[in-house]
Short mmCIF file of C-alpha atoms and ligand atoms in Angstrom, two decimals:
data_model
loop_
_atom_site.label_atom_id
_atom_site.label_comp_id
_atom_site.label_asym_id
_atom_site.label_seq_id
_atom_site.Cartn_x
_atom_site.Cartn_y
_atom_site.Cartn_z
CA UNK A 1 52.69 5.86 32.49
CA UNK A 2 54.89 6.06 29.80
CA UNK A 3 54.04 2.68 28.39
CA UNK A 4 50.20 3.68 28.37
CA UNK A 5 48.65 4.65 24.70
CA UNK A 6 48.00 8.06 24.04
CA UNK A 7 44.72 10.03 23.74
CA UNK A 8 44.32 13.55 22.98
CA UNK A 9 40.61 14.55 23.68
CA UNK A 10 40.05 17.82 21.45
CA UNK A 11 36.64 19.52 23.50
CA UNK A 12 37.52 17.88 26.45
CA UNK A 13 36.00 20.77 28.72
CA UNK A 14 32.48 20.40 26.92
CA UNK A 15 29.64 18.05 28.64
CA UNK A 16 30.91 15.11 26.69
CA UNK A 17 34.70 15.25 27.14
CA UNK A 18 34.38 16.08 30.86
CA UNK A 19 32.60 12.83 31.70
CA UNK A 20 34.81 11.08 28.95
CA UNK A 21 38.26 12.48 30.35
CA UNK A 22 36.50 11.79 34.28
CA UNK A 23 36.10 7.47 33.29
CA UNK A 24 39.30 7.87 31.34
CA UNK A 25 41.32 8.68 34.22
CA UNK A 26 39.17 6.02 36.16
CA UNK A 27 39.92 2.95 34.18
CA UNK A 28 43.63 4.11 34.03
CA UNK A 29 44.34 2.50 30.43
CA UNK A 30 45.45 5.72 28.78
CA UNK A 31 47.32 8.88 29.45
CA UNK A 32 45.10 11.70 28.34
CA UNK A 33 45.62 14.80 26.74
CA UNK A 34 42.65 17.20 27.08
CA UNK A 35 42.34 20.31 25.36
CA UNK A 36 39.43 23.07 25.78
CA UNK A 37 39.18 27.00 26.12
CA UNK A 38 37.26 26.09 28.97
CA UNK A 39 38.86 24.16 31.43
CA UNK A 40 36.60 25.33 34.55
CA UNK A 41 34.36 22.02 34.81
CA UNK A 42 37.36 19.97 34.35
CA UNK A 43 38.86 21.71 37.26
CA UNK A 44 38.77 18.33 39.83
CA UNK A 45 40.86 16.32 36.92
CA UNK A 46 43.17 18.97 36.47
CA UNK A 47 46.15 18.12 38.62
CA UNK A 48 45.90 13.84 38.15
CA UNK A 49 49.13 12.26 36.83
CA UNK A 50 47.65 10.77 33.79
CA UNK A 51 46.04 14.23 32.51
CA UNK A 52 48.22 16.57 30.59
CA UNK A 53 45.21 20.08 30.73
CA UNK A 54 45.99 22.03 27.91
CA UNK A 55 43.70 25.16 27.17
CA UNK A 56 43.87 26.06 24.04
CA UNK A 57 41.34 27.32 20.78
CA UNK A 58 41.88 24.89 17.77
CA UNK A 59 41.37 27.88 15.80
CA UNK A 60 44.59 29.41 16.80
CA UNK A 61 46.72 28.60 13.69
CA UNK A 62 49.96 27.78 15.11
CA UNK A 63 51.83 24.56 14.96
CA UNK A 64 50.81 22.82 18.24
CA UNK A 65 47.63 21.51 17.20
CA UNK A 66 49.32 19.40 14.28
CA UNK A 67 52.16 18.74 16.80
CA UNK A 68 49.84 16.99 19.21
CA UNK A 69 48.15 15.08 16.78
CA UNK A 70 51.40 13.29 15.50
CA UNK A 71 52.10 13.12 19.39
CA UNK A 72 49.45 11.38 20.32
CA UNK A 73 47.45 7.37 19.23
CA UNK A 74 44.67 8.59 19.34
CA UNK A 75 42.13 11.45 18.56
CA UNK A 76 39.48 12.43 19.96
CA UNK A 77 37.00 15.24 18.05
CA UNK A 78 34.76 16.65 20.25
CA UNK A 79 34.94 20.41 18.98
CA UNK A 80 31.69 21.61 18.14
CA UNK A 81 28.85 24.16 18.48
CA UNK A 82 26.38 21.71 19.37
CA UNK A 83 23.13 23.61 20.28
CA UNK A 84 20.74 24.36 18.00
CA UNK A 85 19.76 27.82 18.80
CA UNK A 86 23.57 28.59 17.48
CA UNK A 87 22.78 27.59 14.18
CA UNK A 88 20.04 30.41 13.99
CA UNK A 89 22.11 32.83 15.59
CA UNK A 90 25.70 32.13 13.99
CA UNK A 91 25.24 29.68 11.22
CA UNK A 92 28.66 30.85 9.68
CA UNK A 93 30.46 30.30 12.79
CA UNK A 94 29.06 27.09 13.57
CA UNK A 95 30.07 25.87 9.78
CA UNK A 96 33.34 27.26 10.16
CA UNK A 97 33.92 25.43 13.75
CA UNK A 98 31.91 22.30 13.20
CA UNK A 99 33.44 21.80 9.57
CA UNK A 100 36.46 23.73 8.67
CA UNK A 101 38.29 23.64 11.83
CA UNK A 102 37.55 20.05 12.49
CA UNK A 103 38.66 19.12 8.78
CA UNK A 104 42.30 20.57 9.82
CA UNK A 105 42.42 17.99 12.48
CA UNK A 106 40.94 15.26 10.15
CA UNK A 107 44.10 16.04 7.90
CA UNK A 108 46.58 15.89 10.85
CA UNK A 109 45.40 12.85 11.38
CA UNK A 110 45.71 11.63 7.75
CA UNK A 111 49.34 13.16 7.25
CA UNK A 112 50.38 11.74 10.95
CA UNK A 113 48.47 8.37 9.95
CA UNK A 114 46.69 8.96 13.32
CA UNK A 115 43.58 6.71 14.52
CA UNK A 116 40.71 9.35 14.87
CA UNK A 117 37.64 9.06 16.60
CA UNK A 118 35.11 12.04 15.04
CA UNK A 119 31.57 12.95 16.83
CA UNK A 120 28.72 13.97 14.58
CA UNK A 121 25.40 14.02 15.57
CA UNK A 122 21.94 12.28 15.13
CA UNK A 123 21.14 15.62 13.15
CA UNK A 124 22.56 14.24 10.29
CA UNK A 125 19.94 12.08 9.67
CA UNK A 126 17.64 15.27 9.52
CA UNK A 127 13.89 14.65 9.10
CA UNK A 128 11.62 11.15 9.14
CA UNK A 129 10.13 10.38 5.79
CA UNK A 130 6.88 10.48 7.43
CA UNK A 131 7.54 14.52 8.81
CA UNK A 132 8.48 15.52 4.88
CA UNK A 133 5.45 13.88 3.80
CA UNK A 134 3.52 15.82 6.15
CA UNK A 135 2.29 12.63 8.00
CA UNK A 136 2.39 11.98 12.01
CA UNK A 137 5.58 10.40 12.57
CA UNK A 138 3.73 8.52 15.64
CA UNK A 139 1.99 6.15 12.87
CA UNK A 140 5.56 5.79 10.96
CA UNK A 141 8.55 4.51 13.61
CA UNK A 142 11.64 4.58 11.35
CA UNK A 143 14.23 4.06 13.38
CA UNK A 144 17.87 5.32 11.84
CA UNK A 145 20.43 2.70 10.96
CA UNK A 146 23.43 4.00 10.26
CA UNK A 147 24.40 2.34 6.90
CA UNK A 148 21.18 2.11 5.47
CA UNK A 149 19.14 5.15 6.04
CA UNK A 150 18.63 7.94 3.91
CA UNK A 151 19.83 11.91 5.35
CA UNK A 152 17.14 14.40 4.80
CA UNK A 153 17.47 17.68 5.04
CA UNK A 154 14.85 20.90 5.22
CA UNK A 155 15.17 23.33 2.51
CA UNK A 156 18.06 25.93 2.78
CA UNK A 157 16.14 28.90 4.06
CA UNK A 158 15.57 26.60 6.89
CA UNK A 159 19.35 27.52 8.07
CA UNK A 160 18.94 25.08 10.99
CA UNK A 161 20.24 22.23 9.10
CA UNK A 162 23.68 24.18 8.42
CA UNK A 163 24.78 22.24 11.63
CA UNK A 164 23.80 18.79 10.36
CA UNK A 165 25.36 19.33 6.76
CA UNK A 166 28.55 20.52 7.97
CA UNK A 167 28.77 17.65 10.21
CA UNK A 168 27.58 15.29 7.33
CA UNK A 169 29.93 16.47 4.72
CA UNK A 170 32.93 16.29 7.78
CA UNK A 171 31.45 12.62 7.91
CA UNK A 172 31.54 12.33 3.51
CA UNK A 173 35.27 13.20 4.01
CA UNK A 174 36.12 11.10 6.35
CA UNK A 175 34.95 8.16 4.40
CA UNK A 176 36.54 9.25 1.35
CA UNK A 177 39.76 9.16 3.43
CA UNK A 178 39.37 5.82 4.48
CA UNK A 179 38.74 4.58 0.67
CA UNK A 180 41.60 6.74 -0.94
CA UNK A 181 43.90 7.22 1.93
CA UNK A 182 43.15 4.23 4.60
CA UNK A 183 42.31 6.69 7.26
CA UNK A 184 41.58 4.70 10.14
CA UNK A 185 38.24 6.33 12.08
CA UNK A 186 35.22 5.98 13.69
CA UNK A 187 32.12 8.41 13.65
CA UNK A 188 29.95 8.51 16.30
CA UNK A 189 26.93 10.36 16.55
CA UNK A 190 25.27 10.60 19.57
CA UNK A 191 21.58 11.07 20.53
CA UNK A 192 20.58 13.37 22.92
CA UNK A 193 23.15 12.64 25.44
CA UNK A 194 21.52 14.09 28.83
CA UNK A 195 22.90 14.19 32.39
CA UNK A 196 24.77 16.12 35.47
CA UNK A 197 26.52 18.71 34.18
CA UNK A 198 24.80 19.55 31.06
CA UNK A 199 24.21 23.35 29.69
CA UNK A 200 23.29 25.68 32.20
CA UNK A 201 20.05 27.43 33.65
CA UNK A 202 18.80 30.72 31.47
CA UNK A 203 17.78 31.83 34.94
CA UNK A 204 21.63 32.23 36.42
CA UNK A 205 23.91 32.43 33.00
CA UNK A 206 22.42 34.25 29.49
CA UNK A 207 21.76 32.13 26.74
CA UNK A 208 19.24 29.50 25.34
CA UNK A 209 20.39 25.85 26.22
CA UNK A 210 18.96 22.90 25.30
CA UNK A 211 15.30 21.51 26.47
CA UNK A 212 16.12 19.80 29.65
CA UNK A 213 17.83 23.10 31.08
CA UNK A 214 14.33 25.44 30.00
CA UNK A 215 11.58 22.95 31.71
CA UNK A 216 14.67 22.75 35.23
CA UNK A 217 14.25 26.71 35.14
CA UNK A 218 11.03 26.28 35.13
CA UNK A 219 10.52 23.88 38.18
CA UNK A 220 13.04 26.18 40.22
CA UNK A 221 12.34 29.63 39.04
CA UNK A 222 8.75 29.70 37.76
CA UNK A 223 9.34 31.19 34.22
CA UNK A 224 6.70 29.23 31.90
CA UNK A 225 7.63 25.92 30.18
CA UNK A 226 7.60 26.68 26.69
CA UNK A 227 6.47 23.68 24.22
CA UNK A 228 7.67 24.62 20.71
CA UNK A 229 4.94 24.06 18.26
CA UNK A 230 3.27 22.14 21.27
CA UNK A 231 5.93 19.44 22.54
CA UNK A 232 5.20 17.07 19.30
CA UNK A 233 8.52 16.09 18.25
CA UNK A 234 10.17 13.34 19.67
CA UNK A 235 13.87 12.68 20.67
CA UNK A 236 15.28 9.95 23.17
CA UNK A 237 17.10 10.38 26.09
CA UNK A 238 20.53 8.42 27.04
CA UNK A 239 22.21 8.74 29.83
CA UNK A 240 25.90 10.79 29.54
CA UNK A 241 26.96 7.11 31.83
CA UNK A 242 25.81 4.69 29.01
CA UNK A 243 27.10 7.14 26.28
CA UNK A 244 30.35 7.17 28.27
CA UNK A 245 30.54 3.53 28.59
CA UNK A 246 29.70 2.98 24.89
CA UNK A 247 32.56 5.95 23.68
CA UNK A 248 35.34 3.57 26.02
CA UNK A 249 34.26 0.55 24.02
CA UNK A 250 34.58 2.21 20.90
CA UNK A 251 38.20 4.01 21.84
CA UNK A 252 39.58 0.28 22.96
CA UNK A 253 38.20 -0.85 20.02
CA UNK A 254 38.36 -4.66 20.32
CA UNK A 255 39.56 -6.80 17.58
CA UNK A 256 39.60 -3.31 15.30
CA UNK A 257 35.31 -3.54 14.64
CA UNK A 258 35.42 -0.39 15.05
CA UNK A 259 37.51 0.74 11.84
CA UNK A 260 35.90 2.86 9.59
CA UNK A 261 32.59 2.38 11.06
CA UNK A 262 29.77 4.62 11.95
CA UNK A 263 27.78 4.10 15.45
CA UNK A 264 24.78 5.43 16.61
CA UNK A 265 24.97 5.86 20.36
CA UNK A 266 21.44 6.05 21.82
CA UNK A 267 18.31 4.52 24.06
CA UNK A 268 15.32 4.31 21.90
CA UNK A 269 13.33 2.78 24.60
CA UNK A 270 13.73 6.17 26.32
CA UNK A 271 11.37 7.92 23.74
CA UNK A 272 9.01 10.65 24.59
CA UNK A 273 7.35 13.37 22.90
CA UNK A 274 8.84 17.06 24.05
CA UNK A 275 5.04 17.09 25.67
CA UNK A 276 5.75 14.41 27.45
CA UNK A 277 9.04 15.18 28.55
CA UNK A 278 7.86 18.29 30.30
CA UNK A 279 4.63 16.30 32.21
CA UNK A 280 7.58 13.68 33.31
CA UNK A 281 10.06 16.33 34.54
CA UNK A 282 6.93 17.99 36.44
CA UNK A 283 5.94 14.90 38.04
CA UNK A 284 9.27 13.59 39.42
CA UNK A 285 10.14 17.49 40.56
CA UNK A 286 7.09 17.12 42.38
CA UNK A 287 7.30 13.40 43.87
CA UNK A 288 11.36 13.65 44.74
CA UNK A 289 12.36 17.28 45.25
CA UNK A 290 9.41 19.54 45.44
CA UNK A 291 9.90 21.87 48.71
CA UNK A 292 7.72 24.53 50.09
CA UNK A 293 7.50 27.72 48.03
CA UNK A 294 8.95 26.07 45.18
CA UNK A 295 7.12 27.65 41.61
CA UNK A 296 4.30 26.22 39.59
CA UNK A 297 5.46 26.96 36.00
CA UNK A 298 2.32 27.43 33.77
CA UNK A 299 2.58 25.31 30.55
CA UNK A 300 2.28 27.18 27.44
CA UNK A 301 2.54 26.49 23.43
CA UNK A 302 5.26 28.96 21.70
CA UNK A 303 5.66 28.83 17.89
CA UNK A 304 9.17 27.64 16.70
CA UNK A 305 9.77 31.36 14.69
CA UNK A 306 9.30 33.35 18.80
CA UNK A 307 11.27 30.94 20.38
CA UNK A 308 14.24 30.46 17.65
CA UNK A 309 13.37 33.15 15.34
CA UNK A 310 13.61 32.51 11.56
CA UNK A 311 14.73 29.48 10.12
CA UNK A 312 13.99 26.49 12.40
CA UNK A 313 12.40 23.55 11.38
CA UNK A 314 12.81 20.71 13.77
CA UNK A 315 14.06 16.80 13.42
CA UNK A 316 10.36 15.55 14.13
CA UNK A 317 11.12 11.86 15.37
CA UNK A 318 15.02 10.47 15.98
CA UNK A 319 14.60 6.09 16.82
CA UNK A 320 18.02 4.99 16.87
CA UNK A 321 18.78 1.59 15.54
CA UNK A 322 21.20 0.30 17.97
CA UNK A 323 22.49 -2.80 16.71
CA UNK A 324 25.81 -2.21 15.34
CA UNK A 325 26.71 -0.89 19.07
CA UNK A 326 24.89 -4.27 20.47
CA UNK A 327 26.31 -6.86 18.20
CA UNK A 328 29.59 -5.07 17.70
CA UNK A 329 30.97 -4.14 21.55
CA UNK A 330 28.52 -5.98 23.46
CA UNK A 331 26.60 -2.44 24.93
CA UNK A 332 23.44 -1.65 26.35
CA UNK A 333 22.47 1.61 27.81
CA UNK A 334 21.34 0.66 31.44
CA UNK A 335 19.05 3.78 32.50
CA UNK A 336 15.32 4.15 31.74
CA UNK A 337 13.90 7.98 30.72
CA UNK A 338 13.00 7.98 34.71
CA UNK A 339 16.22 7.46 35.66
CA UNK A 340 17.93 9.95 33.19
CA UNK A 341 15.72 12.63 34.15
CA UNK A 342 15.85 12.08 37.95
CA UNK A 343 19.51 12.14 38.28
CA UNK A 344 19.71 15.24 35.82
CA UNK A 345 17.48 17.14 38.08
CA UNK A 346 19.39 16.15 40.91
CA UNK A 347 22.36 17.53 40.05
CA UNK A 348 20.28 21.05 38.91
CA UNK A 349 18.31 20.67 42.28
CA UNK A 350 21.38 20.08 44.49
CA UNK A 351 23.22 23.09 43.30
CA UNK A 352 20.44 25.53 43.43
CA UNK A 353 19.32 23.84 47.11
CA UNK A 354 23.35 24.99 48.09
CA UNK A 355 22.94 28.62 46.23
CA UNK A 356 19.61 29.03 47.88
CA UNK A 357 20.97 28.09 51.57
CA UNK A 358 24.20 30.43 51.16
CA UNK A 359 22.11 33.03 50.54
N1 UDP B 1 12.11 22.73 22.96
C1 UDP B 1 10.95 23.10 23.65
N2 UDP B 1 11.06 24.01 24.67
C2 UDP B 1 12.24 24.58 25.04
C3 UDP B 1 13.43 24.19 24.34
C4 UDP B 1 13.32 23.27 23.29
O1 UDP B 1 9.85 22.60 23.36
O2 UDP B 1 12.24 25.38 26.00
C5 UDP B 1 12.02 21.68 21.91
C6 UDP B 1 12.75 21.90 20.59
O3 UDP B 1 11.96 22.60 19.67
C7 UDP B 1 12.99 20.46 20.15
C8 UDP B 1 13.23 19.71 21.46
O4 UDP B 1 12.65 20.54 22.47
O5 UDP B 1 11.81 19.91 19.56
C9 UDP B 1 14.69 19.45 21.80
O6 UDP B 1 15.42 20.65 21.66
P1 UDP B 1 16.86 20.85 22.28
O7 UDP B 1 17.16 22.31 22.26
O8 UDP B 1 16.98 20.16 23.59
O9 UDP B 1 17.88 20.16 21.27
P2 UDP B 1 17.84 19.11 20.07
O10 UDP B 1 17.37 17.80 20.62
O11 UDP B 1 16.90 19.66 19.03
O12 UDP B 1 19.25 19.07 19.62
#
């Protein structure tokens, strides 16, 4: 074990760096260091020989954080507040998180001369040329590259887009450590990464997770599937497996391609409108799980200011370009939209199926 390269995963207890610590520990090639304040749905890794659990808040400011950085080969940045009701409700505290507190690691890792692997997000690229123009973004497919395409943001009353600009200027930085001080990183920035263990239902914990968890509370509680501004917007789906499997590509980094390159990590033929999405997740509820007495949520159209409040404006259309990933480490996501979505609700379905028989 002691041979093996180091990885510290910073986040590690989020719905990213569980499934990434999970395959880690799987494949065997690296002795892991995992750090959350949340260790609970890490709790069947914690205990394996190759996993050092460590829960801790990055914000504490002690010296362990910079300790483990020059301890370990590489880092892992997973730390964020990464749902976008947060940046209406606490846009300072998601800047100070998503961009203050991650540039103290991004410095450990420049004084320790530390390989770091930093998530952003599709947010970045912010709104389709077609949106700002005020045109239907169904007649205008612009799928993002990441190297070529312009970042556009809504105006600053709009606070949503705090989120995306911290994590874009965290992304300016990085690249103007790699020119000045030959920081060796990667950025990734995923696209709606969906599958078991994701958020939470706002039936059986408070709070407003993303989409996916509304329209499942819906199917198994009855409370009304809410379409913001009508469903328009698009995003597309990728499974947390294929995400996982293209994050281990990127981490053994073959032949160093992955040096100071940014990769988009996403399925654009899983596309759908949020309309859509809702009509999909009501028709496989109903063909694969649907039981007797189960709810029929009534569809309804909420504006963006009752379900957010102030200051949301919304990423209209997000293609990824894939390429770099493709041509670069050889991956393809392997799950359709059907697939994402039925294995999602399964793991909702199954636990509620178990709560509802302990009853
Ligand atoms: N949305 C919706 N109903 C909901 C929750 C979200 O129509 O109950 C919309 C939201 O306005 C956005 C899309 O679904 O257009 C995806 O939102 P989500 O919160 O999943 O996160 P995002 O993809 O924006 O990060």
């Amino acid at each position: 074990m002691n041979s093996l390269p180091k990885i510290l995963v910073l986040g590690a207890g989020g719905f990213i760096g569980v499934n990434l610590t999970e395959r880690l520990l799987a494949d065997g090639k690296y002795a892991v260091t995992a750090l959350d304040l949340d260790g609970e749905k890490l709790r069947d890794q914690i205990g394996h020989d190759r996993l050092d659990f460590r829960q801790e808040d990055i914000r504490h400011r002690d010296e362990s954080l910079e300790t483990l950085v020059s301890d370990h080969d590489i880092i892992v940045d997973l730390v964020a507040m990464a749902n976008p009701s947060l940046y209406l409700s606490h846009p300072l505290e998601v800047f100070h998180l998503n961009f203050q507190e991650n540039l103290r690691i991004v410095e450990y890792c420049v004084k320790h001369r530390r390989r770091l692997v930093q998530f952003s997000t599709c947010e970045v690229y912010g709104r389709t040329v077609a949106g700002v123009l005020g045109k239907d973004p169904a007649e205008m497919p612009f799928p993002f590259q990441e190297d070529t395409s312009p970042l556009i943001m809504g105006p600053v009353k709009n606070h949503r887009w705090i989120y995306a600009c911290a994590k874009q200027l965290l992304e300016r930085v990085l690249h103007a450590y790699g020119l000045e001080d030959a920081l060796d990183y990667t950025i990734i920035r995923p696209f709606n990464f969906i599958g078991p263990r994701i958020d939470y239902l706002p039936s059986e914990k408070a709070g407003n997770p993303r989409v996916f968890s509304h329209f499942m509370n819906a199917l198994l509680y009855g409370t009304p599937m809410q379409l913001v501004d009508g469903g328009r917007s698009y995003r597309a789906y990728t499974h947390i497996d294929d995400a996982v499997d293209c994050i281990v590509r990127i981490l053994d980094n073959p032949g160093g391609v992955c040096q100071r390159e940014i990769f988009n990590i996403g399925t654009p033929e899983n596309e759908t409108t949020i309309q859509q999405f809702a009509e999909m997740m009501r028709e496989i509820f109903d063909e694969e799980f649907r039981q007797a007495g189960d709810p029929n949520p009534e569809v309804v159209s909420v504006s963006s200011e009752e379900f957010y409040g102030k200051g949301y404006e919304d990423c209209d259309r997000r293609i990824p370009d894939v390429t770099k990933a493709r041509e670069l480490l050889g991956w393809e996501s392997k799950h359709d939209l059907r697939s994402v979505i039925f294995q999602t609700m399964k793991y909702f379905v199954d636990r509620h199926r178990a709560g509802q028989e302990a009853e």
